[in-house]
Short mmCIF file of C-alpha atoms in Angstrom, two decimals:
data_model
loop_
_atom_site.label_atom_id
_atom_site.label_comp_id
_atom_site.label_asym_id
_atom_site.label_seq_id
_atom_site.Cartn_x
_atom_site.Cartn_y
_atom_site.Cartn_z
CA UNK A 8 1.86 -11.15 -2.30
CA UNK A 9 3.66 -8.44 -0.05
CA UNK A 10 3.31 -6.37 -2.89
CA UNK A 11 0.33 -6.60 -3.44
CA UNK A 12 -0.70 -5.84 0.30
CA UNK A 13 1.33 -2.93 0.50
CA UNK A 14 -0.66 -1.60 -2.46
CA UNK A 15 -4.23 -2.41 -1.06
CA UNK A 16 -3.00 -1.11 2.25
CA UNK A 17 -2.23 1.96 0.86
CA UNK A 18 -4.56 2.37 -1.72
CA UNK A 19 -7.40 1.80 1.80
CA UNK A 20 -5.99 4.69 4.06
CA UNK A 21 -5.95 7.15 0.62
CA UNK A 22 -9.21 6.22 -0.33
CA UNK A 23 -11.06 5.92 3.17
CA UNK A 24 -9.40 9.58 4.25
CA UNK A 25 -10.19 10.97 1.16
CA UNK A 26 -13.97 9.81 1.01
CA UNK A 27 -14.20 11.24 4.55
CA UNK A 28 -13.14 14.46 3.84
CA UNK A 29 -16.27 14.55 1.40
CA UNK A 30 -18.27 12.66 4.18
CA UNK A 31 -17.46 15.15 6.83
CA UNK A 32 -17.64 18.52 4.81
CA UNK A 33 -21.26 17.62 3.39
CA UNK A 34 -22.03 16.27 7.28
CA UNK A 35 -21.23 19.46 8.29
CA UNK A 36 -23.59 21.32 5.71
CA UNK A 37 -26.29 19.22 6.74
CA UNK A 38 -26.56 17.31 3.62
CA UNK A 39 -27.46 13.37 3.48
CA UNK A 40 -24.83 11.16 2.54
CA UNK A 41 -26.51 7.76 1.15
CA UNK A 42 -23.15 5.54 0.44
CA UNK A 43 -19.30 5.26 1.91
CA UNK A 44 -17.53 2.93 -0.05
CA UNK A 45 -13.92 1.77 -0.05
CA UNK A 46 -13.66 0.68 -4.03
CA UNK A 47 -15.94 0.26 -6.35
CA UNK A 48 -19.13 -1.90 -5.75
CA UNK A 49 -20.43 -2.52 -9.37
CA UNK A 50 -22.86 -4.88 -9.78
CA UNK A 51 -22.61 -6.36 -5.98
CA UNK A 52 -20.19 -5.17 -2.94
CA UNK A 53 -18.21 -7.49 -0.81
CA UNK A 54 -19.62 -6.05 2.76
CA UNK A 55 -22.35 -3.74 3.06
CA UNK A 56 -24.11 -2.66 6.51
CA UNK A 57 -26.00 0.51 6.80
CA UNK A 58 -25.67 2.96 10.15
CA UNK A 59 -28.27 5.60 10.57
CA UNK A 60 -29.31 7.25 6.71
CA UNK A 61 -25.23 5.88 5.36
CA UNK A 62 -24.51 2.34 3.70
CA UNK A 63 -21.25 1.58 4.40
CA UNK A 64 -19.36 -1.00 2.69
CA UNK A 65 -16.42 -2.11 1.06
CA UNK A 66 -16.99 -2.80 -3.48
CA UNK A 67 -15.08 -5.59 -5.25
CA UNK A 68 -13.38 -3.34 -7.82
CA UNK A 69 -10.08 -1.50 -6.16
CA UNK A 70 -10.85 1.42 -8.06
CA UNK A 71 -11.04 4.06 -5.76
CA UNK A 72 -14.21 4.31 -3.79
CA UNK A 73 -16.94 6.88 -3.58
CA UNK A 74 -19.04 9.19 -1.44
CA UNK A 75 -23.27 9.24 -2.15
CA UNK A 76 -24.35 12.55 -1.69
CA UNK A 77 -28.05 13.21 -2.05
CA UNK A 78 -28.90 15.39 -4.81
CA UNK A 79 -25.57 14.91 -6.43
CA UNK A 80 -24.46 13.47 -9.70
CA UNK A 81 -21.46 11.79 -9.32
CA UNK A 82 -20.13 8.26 -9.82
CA UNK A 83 -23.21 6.51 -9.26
CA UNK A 84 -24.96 7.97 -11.93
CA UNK A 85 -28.27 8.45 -9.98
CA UNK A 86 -30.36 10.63 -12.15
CA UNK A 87 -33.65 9.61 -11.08
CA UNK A 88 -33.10 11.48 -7.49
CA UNK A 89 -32.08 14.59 -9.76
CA UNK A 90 -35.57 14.55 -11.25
CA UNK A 91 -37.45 15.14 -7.88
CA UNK A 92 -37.85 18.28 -6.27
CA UNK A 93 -35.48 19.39 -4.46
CA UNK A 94 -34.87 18.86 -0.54
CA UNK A 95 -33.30 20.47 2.20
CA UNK A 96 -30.73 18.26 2.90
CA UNK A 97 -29.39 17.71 -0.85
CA UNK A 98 -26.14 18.59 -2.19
CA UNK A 99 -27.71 20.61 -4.68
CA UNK A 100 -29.75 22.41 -2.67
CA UNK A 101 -26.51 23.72 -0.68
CA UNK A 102 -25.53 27.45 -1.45
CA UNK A 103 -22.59 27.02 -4.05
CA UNK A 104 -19.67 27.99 -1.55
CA UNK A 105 -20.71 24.81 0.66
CA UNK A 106 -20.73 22.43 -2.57
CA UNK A 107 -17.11 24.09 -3.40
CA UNK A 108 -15.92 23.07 0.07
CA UNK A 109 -17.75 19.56 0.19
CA UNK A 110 -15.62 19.03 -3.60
CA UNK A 111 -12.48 20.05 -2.17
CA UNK A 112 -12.53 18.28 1.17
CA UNK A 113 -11.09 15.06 0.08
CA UNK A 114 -8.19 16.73 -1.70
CA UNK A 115 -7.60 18.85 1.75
CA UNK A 116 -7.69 15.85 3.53
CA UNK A 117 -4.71 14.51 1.53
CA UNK A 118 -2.80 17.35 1.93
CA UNK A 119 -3.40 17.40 5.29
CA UNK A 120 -2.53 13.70 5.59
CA UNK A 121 0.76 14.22 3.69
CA UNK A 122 1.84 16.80 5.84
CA UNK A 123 0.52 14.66 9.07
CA UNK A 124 2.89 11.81 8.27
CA UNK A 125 5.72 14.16 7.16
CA UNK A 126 5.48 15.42 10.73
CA UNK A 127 5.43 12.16 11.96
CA UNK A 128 8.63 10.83 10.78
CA UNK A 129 10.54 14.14 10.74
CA UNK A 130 10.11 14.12 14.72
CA UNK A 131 10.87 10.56 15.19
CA UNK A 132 13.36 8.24 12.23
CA UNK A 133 14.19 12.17 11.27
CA UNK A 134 14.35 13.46 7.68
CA UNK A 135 15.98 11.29 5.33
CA UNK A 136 17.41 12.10 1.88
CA UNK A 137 20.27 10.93 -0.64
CA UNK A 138 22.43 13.91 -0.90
CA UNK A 139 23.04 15.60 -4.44
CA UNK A 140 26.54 16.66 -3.23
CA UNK A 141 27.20 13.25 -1.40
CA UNK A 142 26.29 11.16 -4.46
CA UNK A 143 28.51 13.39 -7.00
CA UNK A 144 31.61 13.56 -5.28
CA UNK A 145 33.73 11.37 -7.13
CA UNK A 146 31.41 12.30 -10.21
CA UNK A 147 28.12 10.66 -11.53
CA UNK A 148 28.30 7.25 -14.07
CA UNK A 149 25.45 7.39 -17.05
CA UNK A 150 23.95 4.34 -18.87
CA UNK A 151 24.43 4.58 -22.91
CA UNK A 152 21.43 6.48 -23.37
CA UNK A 153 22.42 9.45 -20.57
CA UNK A 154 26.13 9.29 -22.71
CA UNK A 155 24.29 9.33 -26.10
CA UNK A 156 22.51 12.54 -25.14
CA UNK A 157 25.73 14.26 -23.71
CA UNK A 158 26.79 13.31 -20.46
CA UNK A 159 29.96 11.60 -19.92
CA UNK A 160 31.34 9.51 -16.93
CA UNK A 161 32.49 11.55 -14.15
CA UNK A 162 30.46 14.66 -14.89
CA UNK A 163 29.30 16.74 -11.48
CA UNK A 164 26.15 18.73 -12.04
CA UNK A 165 26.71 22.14 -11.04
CA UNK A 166 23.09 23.97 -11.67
CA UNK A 167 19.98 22.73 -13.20
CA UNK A 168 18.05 25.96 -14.58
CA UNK A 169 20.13 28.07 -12.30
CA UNK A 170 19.67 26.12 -9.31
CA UNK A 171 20.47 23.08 -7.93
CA UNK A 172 18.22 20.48 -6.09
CA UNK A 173 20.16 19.34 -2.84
CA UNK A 174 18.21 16.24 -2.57
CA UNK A 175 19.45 13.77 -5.24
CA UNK A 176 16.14 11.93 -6.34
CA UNK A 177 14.58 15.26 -7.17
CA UNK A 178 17.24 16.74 -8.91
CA UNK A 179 17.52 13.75 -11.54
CA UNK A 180 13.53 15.01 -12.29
CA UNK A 181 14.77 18.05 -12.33
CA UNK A 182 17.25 16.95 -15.44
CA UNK A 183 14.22 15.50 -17.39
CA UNK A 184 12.13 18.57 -16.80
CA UNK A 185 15.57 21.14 -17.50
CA UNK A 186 15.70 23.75 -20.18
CA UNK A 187 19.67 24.00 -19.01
CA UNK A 188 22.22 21.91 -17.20
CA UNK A 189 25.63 23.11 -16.57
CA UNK A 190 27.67 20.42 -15.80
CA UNK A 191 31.83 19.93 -14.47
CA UNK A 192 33.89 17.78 -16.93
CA UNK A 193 37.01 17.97 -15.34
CA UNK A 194 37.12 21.44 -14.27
CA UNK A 195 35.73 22.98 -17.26
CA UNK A 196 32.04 24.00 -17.18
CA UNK A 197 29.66 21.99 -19.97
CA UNK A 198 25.95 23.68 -21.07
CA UNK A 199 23.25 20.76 -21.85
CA UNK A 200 19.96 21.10 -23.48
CA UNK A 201 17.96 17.94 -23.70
CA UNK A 202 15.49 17.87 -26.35
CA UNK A 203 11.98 16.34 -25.92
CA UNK A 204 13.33 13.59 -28.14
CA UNK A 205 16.50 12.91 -26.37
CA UNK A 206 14.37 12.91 -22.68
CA UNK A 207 12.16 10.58 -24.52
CA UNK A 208 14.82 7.90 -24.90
CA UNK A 209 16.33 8.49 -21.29
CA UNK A 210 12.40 7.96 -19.92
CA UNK A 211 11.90 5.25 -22.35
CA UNK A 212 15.18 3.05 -21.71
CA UNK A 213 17.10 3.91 -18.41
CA UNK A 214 14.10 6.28 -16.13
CA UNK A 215 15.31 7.95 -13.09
CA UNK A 216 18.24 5.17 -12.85
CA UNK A 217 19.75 6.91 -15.75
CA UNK A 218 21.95 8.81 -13.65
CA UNK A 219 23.94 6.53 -10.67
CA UNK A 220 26.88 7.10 -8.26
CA UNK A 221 30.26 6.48 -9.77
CA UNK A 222 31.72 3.22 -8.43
CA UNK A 223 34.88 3.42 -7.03
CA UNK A 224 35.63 -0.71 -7.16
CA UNK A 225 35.09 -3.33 -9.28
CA UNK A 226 33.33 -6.16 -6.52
CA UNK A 227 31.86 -9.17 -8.17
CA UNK A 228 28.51 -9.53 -6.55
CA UNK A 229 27.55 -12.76 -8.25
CA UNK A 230 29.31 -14.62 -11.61
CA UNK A 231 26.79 -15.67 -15.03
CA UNK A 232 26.76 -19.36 -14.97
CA UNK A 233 28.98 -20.45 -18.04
CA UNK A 234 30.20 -17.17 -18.70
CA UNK A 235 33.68 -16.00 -19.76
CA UNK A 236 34.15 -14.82 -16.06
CA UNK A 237 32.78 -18.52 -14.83
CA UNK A 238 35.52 -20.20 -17.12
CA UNK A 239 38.27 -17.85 -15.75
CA UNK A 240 36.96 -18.99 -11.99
CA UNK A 241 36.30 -15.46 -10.90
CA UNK A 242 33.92 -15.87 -7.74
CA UNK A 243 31.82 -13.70 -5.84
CA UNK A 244 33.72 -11.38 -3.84
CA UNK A 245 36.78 -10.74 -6.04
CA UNK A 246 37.84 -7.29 -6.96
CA UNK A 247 39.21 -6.61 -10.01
CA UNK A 248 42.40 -4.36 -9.49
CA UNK A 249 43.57 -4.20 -12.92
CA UNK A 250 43.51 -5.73 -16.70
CA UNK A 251 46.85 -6.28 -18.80
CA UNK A 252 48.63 -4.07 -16.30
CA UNK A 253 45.84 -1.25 -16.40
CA UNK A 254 44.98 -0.06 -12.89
CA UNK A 255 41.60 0.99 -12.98
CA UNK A 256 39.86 3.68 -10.24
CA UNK A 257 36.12 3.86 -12.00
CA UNK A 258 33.88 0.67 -12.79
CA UNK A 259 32.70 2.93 -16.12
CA UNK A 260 36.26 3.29 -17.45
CA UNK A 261 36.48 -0.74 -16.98
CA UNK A 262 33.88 -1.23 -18.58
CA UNK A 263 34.39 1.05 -21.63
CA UNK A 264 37.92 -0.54 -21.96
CA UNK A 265 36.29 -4.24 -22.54
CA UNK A 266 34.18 -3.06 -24.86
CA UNK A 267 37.07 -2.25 -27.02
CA UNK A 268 38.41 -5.41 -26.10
CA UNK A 269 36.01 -7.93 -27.71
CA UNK A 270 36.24 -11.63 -28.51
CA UNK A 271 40.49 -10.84 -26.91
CA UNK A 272 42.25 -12.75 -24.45
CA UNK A 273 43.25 -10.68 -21.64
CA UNK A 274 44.91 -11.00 -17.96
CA UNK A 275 43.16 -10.00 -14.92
CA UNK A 276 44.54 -9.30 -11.14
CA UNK A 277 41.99 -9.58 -8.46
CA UNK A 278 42.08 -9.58 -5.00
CA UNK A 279 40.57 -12.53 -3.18
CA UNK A 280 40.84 -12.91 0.78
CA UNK A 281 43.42 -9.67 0.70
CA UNK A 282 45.61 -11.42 -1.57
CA UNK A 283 46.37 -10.67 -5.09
CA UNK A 284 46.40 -13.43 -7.57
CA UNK A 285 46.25 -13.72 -11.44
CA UNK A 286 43.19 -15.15 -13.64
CA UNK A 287 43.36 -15.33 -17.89
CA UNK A 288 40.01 -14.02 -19.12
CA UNK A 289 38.72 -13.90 -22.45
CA UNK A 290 36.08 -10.89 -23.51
CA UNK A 291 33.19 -12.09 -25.11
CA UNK A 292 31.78 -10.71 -28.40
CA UNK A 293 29.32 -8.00 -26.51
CA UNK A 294 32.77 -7.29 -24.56
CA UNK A 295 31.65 -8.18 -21.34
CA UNK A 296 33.29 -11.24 -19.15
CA UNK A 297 29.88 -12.11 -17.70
CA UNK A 298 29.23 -10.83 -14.07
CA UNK A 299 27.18 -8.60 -12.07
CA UNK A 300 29.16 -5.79 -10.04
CA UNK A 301 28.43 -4.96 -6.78
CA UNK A 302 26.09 -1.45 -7.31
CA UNK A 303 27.24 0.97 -4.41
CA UNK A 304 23.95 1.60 -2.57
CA UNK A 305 22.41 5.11 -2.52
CA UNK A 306 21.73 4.92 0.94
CA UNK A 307 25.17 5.26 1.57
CA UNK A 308 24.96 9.05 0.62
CA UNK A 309 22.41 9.37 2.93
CA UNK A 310 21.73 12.55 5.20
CA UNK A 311 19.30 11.93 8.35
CA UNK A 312 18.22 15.11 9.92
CA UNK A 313 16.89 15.18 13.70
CA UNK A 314 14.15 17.32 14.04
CA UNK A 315 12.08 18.50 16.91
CA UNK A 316 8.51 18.43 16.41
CA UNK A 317 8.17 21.84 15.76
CA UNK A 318 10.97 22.11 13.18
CA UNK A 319 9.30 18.76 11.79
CA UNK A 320 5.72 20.85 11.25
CA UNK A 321 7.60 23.01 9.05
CA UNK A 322 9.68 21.05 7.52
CA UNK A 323 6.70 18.66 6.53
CA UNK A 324 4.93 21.80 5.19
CA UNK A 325 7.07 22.24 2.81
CA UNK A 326 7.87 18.97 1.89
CA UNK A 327 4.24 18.61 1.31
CA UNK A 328 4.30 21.84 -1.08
CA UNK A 329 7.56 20.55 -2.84
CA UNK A 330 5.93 17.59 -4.06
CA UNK A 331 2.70 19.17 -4.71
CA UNK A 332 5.16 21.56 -6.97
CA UNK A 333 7.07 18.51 -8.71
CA UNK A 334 4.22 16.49 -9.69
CA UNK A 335 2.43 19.54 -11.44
CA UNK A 336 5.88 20.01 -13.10
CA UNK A 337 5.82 15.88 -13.96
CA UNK A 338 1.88 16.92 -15.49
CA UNK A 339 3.97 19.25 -18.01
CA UNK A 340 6.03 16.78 -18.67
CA UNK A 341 3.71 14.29 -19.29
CA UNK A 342 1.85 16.90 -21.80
CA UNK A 343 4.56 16.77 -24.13
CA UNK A 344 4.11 13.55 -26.47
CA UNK A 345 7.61 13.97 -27.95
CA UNK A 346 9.37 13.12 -24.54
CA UNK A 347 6.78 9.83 -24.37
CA UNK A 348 6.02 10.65 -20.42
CA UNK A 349 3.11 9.36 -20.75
CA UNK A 350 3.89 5.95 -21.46
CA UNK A 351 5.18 5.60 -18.06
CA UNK A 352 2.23 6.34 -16.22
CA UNK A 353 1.26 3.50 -14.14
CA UNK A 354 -1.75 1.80 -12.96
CA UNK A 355 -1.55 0.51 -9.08
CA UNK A 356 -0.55 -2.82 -10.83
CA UNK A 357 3.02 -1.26 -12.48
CA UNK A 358 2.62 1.12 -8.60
CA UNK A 359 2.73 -2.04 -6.40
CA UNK A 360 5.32 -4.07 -8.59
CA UNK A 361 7.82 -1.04 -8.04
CA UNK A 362 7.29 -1.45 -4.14
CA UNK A 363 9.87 -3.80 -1.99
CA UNK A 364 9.07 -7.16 -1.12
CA UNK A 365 8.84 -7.17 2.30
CA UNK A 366 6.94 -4.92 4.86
CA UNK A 367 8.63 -2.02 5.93
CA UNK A 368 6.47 0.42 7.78
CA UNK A 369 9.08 3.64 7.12
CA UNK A 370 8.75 2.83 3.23
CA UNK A 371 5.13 2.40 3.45
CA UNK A 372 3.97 5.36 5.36
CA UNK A 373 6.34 7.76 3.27
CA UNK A 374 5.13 5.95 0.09
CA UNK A 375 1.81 6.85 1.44
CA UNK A 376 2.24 10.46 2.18
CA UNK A 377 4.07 11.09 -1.40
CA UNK A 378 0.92 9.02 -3.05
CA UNK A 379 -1.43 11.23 -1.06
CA UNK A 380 0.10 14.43 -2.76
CA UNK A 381 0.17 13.12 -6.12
CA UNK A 382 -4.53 11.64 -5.33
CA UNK A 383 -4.91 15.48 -4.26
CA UNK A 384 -3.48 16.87 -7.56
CA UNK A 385 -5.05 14.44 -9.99
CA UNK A 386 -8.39 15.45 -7.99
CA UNK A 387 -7.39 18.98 -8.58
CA UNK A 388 -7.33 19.01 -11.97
CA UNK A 389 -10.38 20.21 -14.14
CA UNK A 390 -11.71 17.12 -15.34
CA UNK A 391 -15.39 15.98 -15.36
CA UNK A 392 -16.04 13.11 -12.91
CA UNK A 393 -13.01 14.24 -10.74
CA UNK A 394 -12.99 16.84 -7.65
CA UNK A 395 -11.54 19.68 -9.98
CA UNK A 396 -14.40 18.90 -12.59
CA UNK A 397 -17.12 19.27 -10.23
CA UNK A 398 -15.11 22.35 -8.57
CA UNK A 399 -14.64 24.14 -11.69
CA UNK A 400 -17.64 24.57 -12.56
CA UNK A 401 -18.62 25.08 -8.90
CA UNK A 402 -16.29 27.89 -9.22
CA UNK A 403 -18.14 29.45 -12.78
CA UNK A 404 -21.28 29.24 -10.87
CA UNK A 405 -20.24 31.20 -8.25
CA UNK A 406 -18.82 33.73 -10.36
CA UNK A 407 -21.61 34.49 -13.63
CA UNK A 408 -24.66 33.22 -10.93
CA UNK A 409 -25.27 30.77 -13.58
CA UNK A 410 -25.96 27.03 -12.82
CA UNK A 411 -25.26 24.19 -15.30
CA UNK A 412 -28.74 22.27 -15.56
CA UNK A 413 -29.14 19.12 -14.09
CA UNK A 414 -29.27 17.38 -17.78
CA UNK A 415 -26.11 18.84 -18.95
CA UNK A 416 -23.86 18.29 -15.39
CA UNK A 417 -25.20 14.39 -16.23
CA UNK A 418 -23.95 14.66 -20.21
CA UNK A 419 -20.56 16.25 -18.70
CA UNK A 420 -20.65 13.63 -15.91
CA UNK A 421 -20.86 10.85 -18.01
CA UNK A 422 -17.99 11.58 -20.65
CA UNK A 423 -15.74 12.55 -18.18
CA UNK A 424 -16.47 8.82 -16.61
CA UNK A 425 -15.99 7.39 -20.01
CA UNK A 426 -12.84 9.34 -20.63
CA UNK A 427 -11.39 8.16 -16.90
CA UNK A 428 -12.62 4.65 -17.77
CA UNK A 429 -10.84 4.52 -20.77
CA UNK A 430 -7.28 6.04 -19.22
CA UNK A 431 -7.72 3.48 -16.55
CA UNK A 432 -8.21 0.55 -18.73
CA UNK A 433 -5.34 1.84 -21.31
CA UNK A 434 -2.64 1.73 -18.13
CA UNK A 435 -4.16 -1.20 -16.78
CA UNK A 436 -3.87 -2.96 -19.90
CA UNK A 437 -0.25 -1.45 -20.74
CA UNK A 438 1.14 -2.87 -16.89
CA UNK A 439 -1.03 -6.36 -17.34
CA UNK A 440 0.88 -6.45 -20.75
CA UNK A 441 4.46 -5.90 -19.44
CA UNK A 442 3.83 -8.05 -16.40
CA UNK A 443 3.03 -10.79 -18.72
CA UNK A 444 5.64 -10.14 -20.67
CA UNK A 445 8.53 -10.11 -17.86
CA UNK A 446 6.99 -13.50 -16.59
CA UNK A 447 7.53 -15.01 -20.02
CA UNK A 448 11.21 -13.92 -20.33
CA UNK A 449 12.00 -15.58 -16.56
#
């Protein structure tokens, strides 16, 4: 339930800000706005109270929400008004650089917001990344997939298409969007080129986890219940020192040994309480023993910078633009079926089931701000029935003098609706799905 108000917390201050900035732009031009709404109200709203010439209210459907702008054909679908003559204070009666600005005022608003909150937390918790350098130091571990494709255990990434991204979660995207990746392997310098296909499997197996921080120990963090590590009575807070006289430094090299150690009897040292005792262990057929590791936290690489307010406004500028930047290069990614990107976009159900259970306003607001980046360039792009749509053609206006009738901006209205409609149902259906999937397995 925390995750799901998180989600309708966030999704409210998006929405609201982002309505407003279409609210106060066509307020400023003078134009009538008939409706505010905080999600959808199809059929009947859940509150509805109407101030002056606006209805305000809040719809049933957490779809979004929507601005009424007389004179307008947007989301409501109101083509009767369009067949009247027009008024003063309609949208379409507006010169076409006011309509431009009124279309782009909710994605300004969310830029602005991003940047707001960036400033925000800059100047007070500071700015916080995982270090790229930090993480790598003792080299990077890779699930099967990341091996299968090239990496090996223990590889430092030197440059990513000539550069390299100091702040760790970006530079993994970076990987899956790479032409090149030079990598260390032991102090000889490795070229990778991932293929569509081969950033398909990493995306459609291990995601952004596919690359993790080599573990220096082997900690038990908790024991399968009737495993081969139960029978040999390792417990919870053992480390594992070393197996048939094998020392081991790296959890990956451990773990590769077992494998070739399957269905074998084999001794174990651990240390328990600072004292070193001896277990007999047998592998099982998968060549595992049957316990969870202890997964060295990525917050230990952690760099907190304390800025002054002024350093934050700059900082949070281009933070902003960074992300802006990165999710236009996710778009391109996304546009290539072979890699299968698109199967991972998410509908706020697979959004709010990725968020922490429990409230933590430092998550949240940063959550926020990077959400608010990625509403402003979805607006932006040129679809029908989104900002960019309605700008775009704003735009062509301005340029040849030529309107688009009132019939044909209704025809182009309505299949860019349907075509939304339809995304949104396919990636609500495909998180539903998996949700109800994941609560059959448990």
């Amino acid at each position: 339930m925390i995750q799901v108000a998180q989600i309708l917390f966030i999704l409210s201050v998006l929405v609201i800000l982002h309505e407003f900035g279409h609210y106060i732009t066509a307020k400023m031009f003078k134009m009538r706005v008939e409706k505010f709404y905080l999600f959808m109200d199809v059929g009947f709203s859940l509150f509805k109270k109407k101030i002056g010439e606006t209805e305000w209210g809040i719809g049933w459907l957490p779809l979004g929400g929507y601005v009424k702008i007389s004179g307008m054909i947007d989301e409501s679908m109101d083509e009767d008004q369009m067949k009247q003559e027009p008024q003063p204070w309609e949208f379409r009666s507006k010169p076409a650089w006011q309509r431009l600005i009124v279309m782009l005022g909710g994605i300004i608003v969310n830029i602005l917001l991003a940047w707001f909150i960036y400033t925000m937390m800059f100047s007070t918790v500071g700015q916080k990344y995982i270090s790229t350098e930090k993480i790598q130091k003792n080299g990077l571990a890779f699930g099967e997939v990341g091996q299968s494709v090239g990496f090996k255990n223990g590889d430092k990434i030197v440059s990513i298409d000539g550069t390299l991204q100091p702040k760790f979660n970006w530079a993994v995207i970076d990987v899956l969007l790479s032409d090149e990746v030079i990598i260390d392997r032991n102090g000889t310098e490795v070229k990778l080129n991932l293929t569509d296909e081969q950033k398909g499997e990493i995306l459609g197996s291990e995601g952004k986890n596919f690359i993790q921080p080599r573990i220096s120990s082997i900690y038990i963090d908790s024991v399968t219940p009737k495993s081969e590590a139960s029978k040999a009575k390792l417990v919870k807070g053992d480390i594992i020192k070393s197996v048939n006289g094998k020392q081991f430094t790296y959890f990956d090299v451990f773990a590769d040994d077992l494998k070739n150690m399957k269905n074998d009897s084999i001794k174990l040292v651990v240390e328990r309480n600072k004292q070193l005792i001896e277990l007999n262990a047998r592998v099982n057929a998968e060549g595992k023993l049957g316990f969870y590791h202890k997964v060295q936290d990525k917050f230990d690489f952690q760099i907190t910078n304390k800025l002054s307010f002024g350093e934050a406004v700059s900082a949070a500028v281009n933070e902003s633009y960074q992300l802006l930047v990165y999710n236009v290069k996710q778009f391109k990614l996304i546009l290539k079926p072979a890699t299968g990107a698109y199967k991972q976009v998410k509908s706020p159900i697979g959004i709010a089931r990725q968020l922490p259970d429990s409230w933590d306003w430092e998550f949240i607001w940063n959550f926020t701000a990077l959400f608010s980046i990625g509403l402003a360039f979805m607006n932006l792009l040129p679809i029908p029935g989104l900002d960019g749509g309605h700008a775009l053609f704003t735009i062509v206006e301005m340029v040849t003098g030529k309107k688009l009738s009132d019939k044909a901006a209704g025809y182009v209205q309505t299949g860019g609706m349907i075509f939304l409609l339809s995304l949104m149902a396919l990636t609500f259906g495909k998180d539903i799905y998996q949700l109800i999937l994941d609560k059959l397995a448990n």
